[in-house]
Short mmCIF file of C-alpha atoms in Angstrom, two decimals:
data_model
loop_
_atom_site.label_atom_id
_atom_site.label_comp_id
_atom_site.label_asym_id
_atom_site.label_seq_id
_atom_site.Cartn_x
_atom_site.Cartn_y
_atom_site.Cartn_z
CA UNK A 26 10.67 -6.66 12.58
CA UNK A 27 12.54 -5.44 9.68
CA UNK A 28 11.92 -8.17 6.37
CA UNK A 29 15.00 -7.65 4.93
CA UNK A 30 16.94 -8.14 7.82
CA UNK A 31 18.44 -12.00 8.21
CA UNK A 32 17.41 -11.37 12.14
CA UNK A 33 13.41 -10.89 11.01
CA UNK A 34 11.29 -13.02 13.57
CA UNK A 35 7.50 -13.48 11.56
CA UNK A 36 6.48 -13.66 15.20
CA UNK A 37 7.23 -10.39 16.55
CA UNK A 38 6.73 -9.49 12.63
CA UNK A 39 3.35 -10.21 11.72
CA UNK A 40 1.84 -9.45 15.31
CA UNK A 41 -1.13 -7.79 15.26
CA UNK A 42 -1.03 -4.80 17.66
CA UNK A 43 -2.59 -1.45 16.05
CA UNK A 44 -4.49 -3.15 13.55
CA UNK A 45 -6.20 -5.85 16.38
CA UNK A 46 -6.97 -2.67 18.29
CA UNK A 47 -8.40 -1.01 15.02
CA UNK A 48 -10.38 -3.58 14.26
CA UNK A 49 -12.15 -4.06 17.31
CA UNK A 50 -12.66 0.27 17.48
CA UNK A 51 -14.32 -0.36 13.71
CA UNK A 52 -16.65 -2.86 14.82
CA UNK A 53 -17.74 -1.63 17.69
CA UNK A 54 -18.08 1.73 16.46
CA UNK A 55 -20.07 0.71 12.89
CA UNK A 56 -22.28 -1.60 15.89
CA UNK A 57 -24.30 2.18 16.66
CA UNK A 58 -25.84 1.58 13.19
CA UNK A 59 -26.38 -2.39 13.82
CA UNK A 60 -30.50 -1.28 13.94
CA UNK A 61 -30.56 1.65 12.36
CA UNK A 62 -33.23 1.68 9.22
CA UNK A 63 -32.28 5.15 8.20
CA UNK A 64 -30.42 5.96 5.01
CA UNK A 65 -26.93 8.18 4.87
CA UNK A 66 -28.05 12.00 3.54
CA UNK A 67 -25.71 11.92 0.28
CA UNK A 68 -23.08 14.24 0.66
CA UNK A 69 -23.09 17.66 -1.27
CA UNK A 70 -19.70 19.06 -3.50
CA UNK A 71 -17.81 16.70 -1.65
CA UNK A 72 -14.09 16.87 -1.60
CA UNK A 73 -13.04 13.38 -1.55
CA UNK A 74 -15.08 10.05 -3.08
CA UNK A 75 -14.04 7.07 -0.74
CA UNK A 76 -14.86 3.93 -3.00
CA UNK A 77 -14.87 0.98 -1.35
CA UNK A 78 -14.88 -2.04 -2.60
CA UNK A 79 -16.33 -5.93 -1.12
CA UNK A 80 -17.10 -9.25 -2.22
CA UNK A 81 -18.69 -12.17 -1.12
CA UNK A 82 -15.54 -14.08 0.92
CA UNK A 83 -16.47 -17.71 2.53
CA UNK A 84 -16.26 -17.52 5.90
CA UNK A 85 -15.05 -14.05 7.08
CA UNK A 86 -15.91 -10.60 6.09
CA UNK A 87 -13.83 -7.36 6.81
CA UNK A 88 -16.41 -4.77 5.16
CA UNK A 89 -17.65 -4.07 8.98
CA UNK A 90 -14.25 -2.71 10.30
CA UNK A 91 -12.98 -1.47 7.07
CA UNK A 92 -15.45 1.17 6.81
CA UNK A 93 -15.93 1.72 10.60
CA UNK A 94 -11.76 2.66 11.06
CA UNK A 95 -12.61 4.88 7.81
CA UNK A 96 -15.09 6.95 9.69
CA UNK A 97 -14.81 6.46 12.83
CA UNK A 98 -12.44 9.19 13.35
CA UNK A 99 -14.39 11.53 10.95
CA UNK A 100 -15.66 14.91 12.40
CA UNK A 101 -18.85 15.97 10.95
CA UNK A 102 -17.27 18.82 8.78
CA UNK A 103 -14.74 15.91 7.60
CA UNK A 104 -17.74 13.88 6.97
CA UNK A 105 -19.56 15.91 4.93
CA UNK A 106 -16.54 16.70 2.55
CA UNK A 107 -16.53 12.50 1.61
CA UNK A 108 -18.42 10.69 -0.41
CA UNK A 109 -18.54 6.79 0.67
CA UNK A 110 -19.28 4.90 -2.03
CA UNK A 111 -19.84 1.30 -1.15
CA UNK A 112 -19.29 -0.99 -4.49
CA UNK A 113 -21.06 -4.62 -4.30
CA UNK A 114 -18.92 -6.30 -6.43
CA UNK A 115 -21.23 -9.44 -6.98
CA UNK A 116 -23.47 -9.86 -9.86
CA UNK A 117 -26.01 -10.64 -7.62
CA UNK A 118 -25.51 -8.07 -4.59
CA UNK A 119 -27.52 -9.83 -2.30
CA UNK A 120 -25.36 -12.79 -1.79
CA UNK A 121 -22.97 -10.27 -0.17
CA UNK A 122 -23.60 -10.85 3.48
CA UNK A 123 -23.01 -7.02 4.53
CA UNK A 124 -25.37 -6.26 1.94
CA UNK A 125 -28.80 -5.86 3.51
CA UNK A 126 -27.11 -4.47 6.83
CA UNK A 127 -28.34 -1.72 8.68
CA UNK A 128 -25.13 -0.36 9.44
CA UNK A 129 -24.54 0.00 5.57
CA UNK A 130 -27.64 1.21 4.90
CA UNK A 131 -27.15 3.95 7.38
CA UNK A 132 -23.28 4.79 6.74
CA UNK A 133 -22.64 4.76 3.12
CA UNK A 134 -23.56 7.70 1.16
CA UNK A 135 -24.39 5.23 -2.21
CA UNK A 136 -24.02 1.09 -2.00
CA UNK A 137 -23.21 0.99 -5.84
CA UNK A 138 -23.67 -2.22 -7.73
CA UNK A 139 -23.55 -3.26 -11.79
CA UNK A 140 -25.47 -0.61 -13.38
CA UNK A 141 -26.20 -3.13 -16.69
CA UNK A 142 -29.48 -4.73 -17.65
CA UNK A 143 -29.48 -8.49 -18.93
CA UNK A 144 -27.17 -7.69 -21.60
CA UNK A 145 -23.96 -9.35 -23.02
CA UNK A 146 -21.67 -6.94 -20.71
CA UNK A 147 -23.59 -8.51 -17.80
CA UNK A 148 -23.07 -12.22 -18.83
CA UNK A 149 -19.35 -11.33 -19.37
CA UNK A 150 -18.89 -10.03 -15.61
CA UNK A 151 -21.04 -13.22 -14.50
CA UNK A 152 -18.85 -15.12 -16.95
CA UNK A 153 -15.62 -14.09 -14.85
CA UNK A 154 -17.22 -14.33 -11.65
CA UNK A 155 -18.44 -17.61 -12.23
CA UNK A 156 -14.87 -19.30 -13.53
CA UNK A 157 -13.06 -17.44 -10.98
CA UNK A 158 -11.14 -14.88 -13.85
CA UNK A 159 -10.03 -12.75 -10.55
CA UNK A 160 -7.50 -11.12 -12.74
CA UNK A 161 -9.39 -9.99 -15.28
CA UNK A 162 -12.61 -9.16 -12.98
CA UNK A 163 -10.93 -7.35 -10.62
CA UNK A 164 -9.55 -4.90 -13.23
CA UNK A 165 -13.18 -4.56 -15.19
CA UNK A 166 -14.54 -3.39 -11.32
CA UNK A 167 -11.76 -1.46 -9.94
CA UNK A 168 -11.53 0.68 -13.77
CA UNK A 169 -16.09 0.34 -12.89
CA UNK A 170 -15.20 2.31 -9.42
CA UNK A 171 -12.85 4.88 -10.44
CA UNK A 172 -15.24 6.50 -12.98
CA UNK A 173 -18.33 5.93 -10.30
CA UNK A 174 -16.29 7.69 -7.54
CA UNK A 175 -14.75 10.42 -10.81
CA UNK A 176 -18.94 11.26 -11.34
CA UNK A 177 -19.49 12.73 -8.03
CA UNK A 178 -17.34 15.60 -9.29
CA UNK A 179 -14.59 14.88 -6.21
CA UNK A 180 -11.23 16.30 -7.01
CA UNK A 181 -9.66 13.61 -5.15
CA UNK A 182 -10.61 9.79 -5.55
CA UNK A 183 -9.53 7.03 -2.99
CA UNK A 184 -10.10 3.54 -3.75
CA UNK A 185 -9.98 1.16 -0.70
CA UNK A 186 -10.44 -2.47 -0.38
CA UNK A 187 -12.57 -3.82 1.84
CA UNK A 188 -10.11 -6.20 3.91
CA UNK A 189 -8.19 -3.17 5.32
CA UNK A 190 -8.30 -0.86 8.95
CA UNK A 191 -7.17 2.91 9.06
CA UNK A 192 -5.50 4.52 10.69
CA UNK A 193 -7.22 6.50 13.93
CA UNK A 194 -6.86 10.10 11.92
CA UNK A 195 -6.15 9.30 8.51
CA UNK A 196 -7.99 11.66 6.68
CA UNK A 197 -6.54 14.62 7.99
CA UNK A 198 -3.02 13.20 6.95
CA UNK A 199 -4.18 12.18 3.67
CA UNK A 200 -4.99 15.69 2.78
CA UNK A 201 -2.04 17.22 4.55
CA UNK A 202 -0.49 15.18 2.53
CA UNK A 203 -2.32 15.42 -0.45
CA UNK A 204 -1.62 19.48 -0.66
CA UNK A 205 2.10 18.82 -0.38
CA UNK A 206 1.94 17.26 -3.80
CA UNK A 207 2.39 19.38 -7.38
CA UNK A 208 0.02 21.01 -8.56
CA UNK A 209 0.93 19.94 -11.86
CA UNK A 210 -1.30 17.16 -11.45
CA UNK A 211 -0.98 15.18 -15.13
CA UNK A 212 2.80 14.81 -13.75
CA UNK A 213 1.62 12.43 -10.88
CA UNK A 214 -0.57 9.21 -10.54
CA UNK A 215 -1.40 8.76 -7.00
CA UNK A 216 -0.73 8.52 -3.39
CA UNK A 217 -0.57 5.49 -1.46
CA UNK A 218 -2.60 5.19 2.13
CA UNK A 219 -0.56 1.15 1.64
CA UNK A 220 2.67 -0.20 0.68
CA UNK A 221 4.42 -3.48 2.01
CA UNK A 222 8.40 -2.93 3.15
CA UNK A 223 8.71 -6.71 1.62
CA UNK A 224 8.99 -5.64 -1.63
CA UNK A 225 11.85 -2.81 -0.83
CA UNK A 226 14.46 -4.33 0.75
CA UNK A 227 18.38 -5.41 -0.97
CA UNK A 228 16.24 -5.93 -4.37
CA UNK A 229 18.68 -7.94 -6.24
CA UNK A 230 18.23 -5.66 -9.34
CA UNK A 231 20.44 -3.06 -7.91
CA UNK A 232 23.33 -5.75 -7.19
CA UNK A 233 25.47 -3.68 -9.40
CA UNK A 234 25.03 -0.22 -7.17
CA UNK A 235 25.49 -2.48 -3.62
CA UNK A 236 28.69 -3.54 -5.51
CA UNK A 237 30.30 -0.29 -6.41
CA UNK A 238 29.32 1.02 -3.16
CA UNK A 239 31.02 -1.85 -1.13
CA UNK A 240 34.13 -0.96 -3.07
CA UNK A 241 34.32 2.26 -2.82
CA UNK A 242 33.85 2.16 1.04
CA UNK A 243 36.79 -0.83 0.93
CA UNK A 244 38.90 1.82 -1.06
CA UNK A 245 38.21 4.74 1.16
CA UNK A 246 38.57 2.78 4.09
CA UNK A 247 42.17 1.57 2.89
CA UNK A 248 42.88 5.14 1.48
CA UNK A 249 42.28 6.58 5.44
CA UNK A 250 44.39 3.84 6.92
CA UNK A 251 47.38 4.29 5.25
CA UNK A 252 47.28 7.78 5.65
CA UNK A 253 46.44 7.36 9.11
CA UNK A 254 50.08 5.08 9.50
CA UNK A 255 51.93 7.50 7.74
CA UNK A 256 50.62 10.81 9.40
CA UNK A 257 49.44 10.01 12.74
CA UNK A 258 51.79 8.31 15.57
CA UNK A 259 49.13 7.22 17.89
CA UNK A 260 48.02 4.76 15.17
CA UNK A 261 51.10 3.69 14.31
CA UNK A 262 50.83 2.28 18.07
CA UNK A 263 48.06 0.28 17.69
CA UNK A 264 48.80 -0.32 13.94
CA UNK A 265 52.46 -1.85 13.76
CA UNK A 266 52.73 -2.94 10.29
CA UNK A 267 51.09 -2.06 6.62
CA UNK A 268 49.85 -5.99 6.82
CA UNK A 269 47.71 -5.10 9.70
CA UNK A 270 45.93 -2.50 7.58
CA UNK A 271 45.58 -5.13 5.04
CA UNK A 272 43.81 -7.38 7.85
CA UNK A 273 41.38 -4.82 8.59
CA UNK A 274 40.39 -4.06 4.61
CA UNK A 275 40.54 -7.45 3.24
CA UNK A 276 38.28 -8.93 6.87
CA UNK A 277 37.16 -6.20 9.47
CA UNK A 278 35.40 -4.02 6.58
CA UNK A 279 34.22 -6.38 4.87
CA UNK A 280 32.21 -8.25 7.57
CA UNK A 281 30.92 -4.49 8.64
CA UNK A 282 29.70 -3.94 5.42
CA UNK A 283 28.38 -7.41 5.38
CA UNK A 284 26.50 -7.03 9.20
CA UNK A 285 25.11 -3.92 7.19
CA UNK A 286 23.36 -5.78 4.70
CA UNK A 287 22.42 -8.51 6.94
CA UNK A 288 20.78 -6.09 9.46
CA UNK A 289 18.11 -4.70 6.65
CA UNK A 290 17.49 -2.01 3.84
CA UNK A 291 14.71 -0.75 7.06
CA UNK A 292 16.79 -0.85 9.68
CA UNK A 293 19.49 1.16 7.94
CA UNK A 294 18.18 3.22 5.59
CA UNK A 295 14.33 3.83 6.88
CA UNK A 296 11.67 5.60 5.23
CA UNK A 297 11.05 8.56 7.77
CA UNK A 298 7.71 9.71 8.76
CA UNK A 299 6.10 11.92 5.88
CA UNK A 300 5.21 11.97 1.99
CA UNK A 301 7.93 10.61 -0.35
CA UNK A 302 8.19 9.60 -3.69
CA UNK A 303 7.35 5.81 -4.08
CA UNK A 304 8.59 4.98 -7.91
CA UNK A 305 9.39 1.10 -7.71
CA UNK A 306 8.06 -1.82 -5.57
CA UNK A 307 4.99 -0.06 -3.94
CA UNK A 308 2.05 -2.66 -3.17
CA UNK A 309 -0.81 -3.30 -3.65
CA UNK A 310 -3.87 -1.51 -4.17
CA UNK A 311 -5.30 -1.77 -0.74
CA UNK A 312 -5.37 1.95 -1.12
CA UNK A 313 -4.86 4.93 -3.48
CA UNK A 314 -5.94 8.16 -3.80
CA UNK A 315 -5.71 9.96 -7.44
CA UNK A 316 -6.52 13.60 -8.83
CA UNK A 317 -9.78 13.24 -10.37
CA UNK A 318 -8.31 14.93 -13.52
CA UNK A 319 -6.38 11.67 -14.02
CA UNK A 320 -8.98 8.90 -13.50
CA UNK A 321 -10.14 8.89 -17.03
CA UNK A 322 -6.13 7.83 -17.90
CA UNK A 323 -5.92 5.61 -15.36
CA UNK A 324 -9.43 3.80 -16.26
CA UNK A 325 -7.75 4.01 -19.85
CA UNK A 326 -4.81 2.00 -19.01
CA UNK A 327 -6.77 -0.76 -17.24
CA UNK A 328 -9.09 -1.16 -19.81
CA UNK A 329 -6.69 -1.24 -22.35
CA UNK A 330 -3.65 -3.86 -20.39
CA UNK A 331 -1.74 -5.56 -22.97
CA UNK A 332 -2.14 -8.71 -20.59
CA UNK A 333 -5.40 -8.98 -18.41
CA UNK A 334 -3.78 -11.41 -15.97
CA UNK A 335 -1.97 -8.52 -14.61
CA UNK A 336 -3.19 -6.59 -11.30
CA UNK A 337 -4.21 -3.86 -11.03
CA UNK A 338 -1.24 -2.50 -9.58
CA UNK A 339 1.28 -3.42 -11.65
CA UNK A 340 -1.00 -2.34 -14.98
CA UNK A 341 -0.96 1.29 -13.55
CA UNK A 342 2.79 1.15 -12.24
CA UNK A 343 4.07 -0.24 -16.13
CA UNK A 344 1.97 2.50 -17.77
CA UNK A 345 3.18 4.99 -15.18
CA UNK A 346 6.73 4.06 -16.09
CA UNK A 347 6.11 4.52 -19.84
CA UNK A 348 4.32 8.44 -19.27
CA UNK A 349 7.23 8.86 -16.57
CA UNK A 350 4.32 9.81 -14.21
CA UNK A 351 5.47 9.91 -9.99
CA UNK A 352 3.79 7.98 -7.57
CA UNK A 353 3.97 8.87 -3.90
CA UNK A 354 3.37 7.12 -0.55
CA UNK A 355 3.54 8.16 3.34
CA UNK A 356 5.21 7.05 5.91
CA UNK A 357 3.96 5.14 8.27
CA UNK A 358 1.11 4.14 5.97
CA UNK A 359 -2.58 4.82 6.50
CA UNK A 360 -4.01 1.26 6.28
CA UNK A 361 -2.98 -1.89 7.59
CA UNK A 362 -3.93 -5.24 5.56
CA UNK A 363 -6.05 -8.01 7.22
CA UNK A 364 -7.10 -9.97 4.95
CA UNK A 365 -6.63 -13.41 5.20
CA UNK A 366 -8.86 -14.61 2.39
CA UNK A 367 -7.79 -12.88 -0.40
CA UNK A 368 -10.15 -11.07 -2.61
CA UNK A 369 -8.66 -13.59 -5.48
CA UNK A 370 -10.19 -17.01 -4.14
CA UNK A 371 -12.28 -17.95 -1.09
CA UNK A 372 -9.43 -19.94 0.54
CA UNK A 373 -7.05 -18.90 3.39
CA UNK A 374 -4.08 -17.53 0.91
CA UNK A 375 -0.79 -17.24 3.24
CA UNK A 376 0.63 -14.94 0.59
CA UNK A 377 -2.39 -12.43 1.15
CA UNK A 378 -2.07 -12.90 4.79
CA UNK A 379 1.83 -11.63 4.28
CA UNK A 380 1.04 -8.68 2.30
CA UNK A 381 1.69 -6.36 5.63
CA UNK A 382 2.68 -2.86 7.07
CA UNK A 383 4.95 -3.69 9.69
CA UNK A 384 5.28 0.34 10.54
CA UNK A 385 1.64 0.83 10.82
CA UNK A 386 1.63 -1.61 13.45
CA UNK A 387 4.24 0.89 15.19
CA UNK A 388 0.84 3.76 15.62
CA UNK A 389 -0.08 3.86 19.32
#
């Protein structure tokens, strides 16, 4: 299950055990509001603003369980300290299937949609919409969210797609989590609940480092040996010659080292369980959560991306390496990826479908 490792099966891989299970709990649970004609009460001082945001996907939606794993697990004092908001991200809201449902209606604290009259800023989001600019769109609405969720007042402000499950518990691990982190908060950018170990594995960019390592162990390893020949007689029994040591440098070490690389950064060198710094190769933004004092820097850097074609992600991770600001992430992650149909075209993308947690699927 490791997808660095030569040995990965996609079978076993990509098998949907947790997140199956956590889908089913989040549709079932947001079912109890299925008739429901009552509105959320919006929630007062709230510590955290949960933005969500959906649009219109041909032939499946994931809003239903996305936002029932969110809350399912929620206490009511845990409930009242978040702020759902539920962003619409359609020019016209009500071609969004979920949009008129009761279940929506009754969970979500505010369903948000594009606060602009018939002006030219509306015909430029329609413009993007309409000729499928996901790039640029997607930045104009996630940059529209974070100072929406920033306006509640929340010192804390997650941003979750819609085609994601939680975790059973994740809020309570979030903010664990969360208070772990400096308080210097204009030294950090965010926290991911997501990350995908596809992107951290041998990364050919560090070729240089595997290199000097491999040599160093060869040389220590030959260093050992011949000491080992000289000094100690029980070796010398099983070791007859200084060619044998050869032998086991110049073929038995290296095809160790070599199983080593072939068995997977994950396998051998794991993230363990907890918070941990998270400076190169995180993805996506299925989910982040940022100190509200640092939205309005963050909203800066999106709005101002020297290319628009970029995502989102990777416009906050460049400018983050140009402030040297830290991003974090736990371990295992607090959101699993289901989406299928990715939120950049209506059609079955295999390369959204792939963008996975394989240690989230490892919750019980």
């Amino acid at each position: 299950r490791d997808p660095s490792s030569v040995f990965f099966s996609p079978t076993k891989g990509y098998e949907r055990r947790y997140s199956l299970q956590r889908e089913h709990e989040g549709n079932a649970f947001m079912d109890s509001f299925a008739n429901s004609t009552t509105v959320h009460p919006l929630t007062k001082n709230p510590l955290m603003c949960l933005g969500v945001t959906t649009i219109r996907r041909d032939g499946h939606q994931y809003l239903k369980a996305a936002l029932g794993t969110l809350l399912d697990s929620l206490d009511g004092p845990q409930r009242e300290q978040i702020h759902l908001m539920v962003f619409i991200a359609q020019t016209n809201p009500k071609t969004h299937p979920d949009y008129t449902a009761g279940w929506l209606q009754a969970s979500a604290d505010k369903i948000l949609k594009y606060d602009v009259s018939e002006t030219v800023e509306l015909a430029r989001i329609r413009h993007l919409e309409e000729e499928h600019l996901f790039w640029n769109k997607s930045g104009h609405d996630y940059a529209y969210l974070l100072k929406r969720c920033a306006a509640t007042g929340a010192p804390w402000v997650a941003i979750v797609e819609d085609d994601t499950v939680a975790q059973k518990g994740w809020y309570p691990r979030a903010m664990e989590a969360l208070g772990k982190l400096p308080k210097d908060q204009i030294k950090w950018i965010y926290m991911r609940m997501f990350y995908t170990e596809k992107l951290i594995g041998w990364n050919s960019e560090s070729w240089l480092l595997y290199l000097v390592i491999c040599l160093v162990v060869s040389l220590f390893s030959l260093v050992v040996f011949l000491t080992c020949h000289v000094r100690v007689r029980n070796f010398r029994k099983h070791v007859h010659k200084p060619a044998d040591i050869l032998v086991l440098c110049l073929f038995w070490v290296p095809a160790f080292i070599t199983l080593y690389f072939l068995a997977g950064k994950h396998s051998m060198q794991p993230y363990y369980g907890g918070l941990h710094k998270m400076q190169h190769y995180g993805c996506c933004t299925q989910g982040l959560i940022f100190p509200r004092m640092m939205v309005p820097r963050a909203i800066y850097a999106i709005n101002t991306a020297a290319d628009p074609r970029y995502y989102v992600d990777m416009t906050l991770e460049n400018w983050a390496d140009r402030e040297g600001l830290a991003r974090y992430a736990l371990t295992p992650p607090l959101l699993q990826h289901i989406g299928g149909r990715s939120s950049k075209g209506s059609k079955v993308d295999e390369g959204a479908a792939s963008i996975w947690s394989f240690a989230f699927e490892d919750y019980t």
